[in-house]
């Protein structure tokens, strides 16, 4: 598991990112911060559409941004939301596919940690690239 110092830095980055969350329909604002193995932090937010189903969660937005920056290896993700919720099913799959088994820190809007978990625990017995071989 990533150390306390890294946890705090990631949570702070996710809180900062969350300020730009675009959620005019649900008013549920989410910020995420992804730590790369080369020690960079990539952040992102949820972005909603008036055609609700087109909305994108903070987790997947953040991962797409990191991939676009050429990042491929990841260590941990912090997700900050009201109440410190767990990621949706779609995001669990994408976290598994792109990041593998990383630490996932769930914190509330004040940065209080609600849970520290990991991809394997959130998506046991996952479908993945191994099934397509
Ligand atoms: N949302 C996230 O960004 N991440 C989560 O883990 C849960 C849900 C977003 C999607 C939508 O914009 C809003 O929160 C309400 O579902």
PDB file of N, CA and C in Angstrom, residues 18 31 37 50 54 56 60 62 75 84 93 99 101 130:
ATOM      1  N   UNK A  18     -11.357  18.534  -8.026  1.00  0.00           N
ATOM      2  CA  UNK A  18     -12.823  18.471  -7.876  1.00  0.00           C
ATOM      3  C   UNK A  18     -13.482  19.845  -7.993  1.00  0.00           C
ATOM      4  N   UNK A  31     -13.675  14.398  -7.953  1.00  0.00           N
ATOM      5  CA  UNK A  31     -12.312  14.668  -8.412  1.00  0.00           C
ATOM      6  C   UNK A  31     -11.476  13.411  -8.209  1.00  0.00           C
ATOM      7  N   UNK A  37       3.767   5.492 -11.923  1.00  0.00           N
ATOM      8  CA  UNK A  37       4.962   4.855 -11.339  1.00  0.00           C
ATOM      9  C   UNK A  37       6.184   5.751 -11.465  1.00  0.00           C
ATOM     10  N   UNK A  50     -26.161  17.133 -21.053  1.00  0.00           N
ATOM     11  CA  UNK A  50     -27.623  17.238 -20.940  1.00  0.00           C
ATOM     12  C   UNK A  50     -28.282  15.939 -21.415  1.00  0.00           C
ATOM     13  N   UNK A  54     -24.320  10.422 -21.624  1.00  0.00           N
ATOM     14  CA  UNK A  54     -23.017  10.778 -22.201  1.00  0.00           C
ATOM     15  C   UNK A  54     -22.048  11.303 -21.149  1.00  0.00           C
ATOM     16  N   UNK A  56     -19.378  11.509 -18.194  1.00  0.00           N
ATOM     17  CA  UNK A  56     -18.201  10.668 -17.936  1.00  0.00           C
ATOM     18  C   UNK A  56     -17.747  10.859 -16.500  1.00  0.00           C
ATOM     19  N   UNK A  60     -12.687   7.607 -15.110  1.00  0.00           N
ATOM     20  CA  UNK A  60     -12.360   7.304 -16.514  1.00  0.00           C
ATOM     21  C   UNK A  60     -11.760   8.519 -17.214  1.00  0.00           C
ATOM     22  N   UNK A  62      -9.894  10.750 -15.879  1.00  0.00           N
ATOM     23  CA  UNK A  62      -8.516  10.868 -15.383  1.00  0.00           C
ATOM     24  C   UNK A  62      -7.607   9.848 -16.059  1.00  0.00           C
ATOM     25  N   UNK A  75       0.208   3.514  -9.855  1.00  0.00           N
ATOM     26  CA  UNK A  75       0.421   3.004  -8.503  1.00  0.00           C
ATOM     27  C   UNK A  75      -0.832   3.114  -7.633  1.00  0.00           C
ATOM     28  N   UNK A  84     -17.403  10.153  -0.043  1.00  0.00           N
ATOM     29  CA  UNK A  84     -16.308   9.222  -0.373  1.00  0.00           C
ATOM     30  C   UNK A  84     -16.794   7.917  -0.973  1.00  0.00           C
ATOM     31  N   UNK A  93     -14.075  -1.551 -14.198  1.00  0.00           N
ATOM     32  CA  UNK A  93     -13.548  -2.320 -15.330  1.00  0.00           C
ATOM     33  C   UNK A  93     -12.384  -1.584 -15.992  1.00  0.00           C
ATOM     34  N   UNK A  99      -5.058   0.177 -15.367  1.00  0.00           N
ATOM     35  CA  UNK A  99      -4.148   0.391 -14.225  1.00  0.00           C
ATOM     36  C   UNK A  99      -3.759  -0.901 -13.528  1.00  0.00           C
ATOM     37  N   UNK A 101      -3.981  -3.817 -10.705  1.00  0.00           N
ATOM     38  CA  UNK A 101      -4.377  -3.801  -9.290  1.00  0.00           C
ATOM     39  C   UNK A 101      -3.672  -2.683  -8.519  1.00  0.00           C
ATOM     40  N   UNK A 130      -6.754 -11.072 -20.739  1.00  0.00           N
ATOM     41  CA  UNK A 130      -6.406 -12.514 -20.724  1.00  0.00           C
ATOM     42  C   UNK A 130      -7.511 -13.342 -21.394  1.00  0.00           C
TER      43      UNK A 130
END
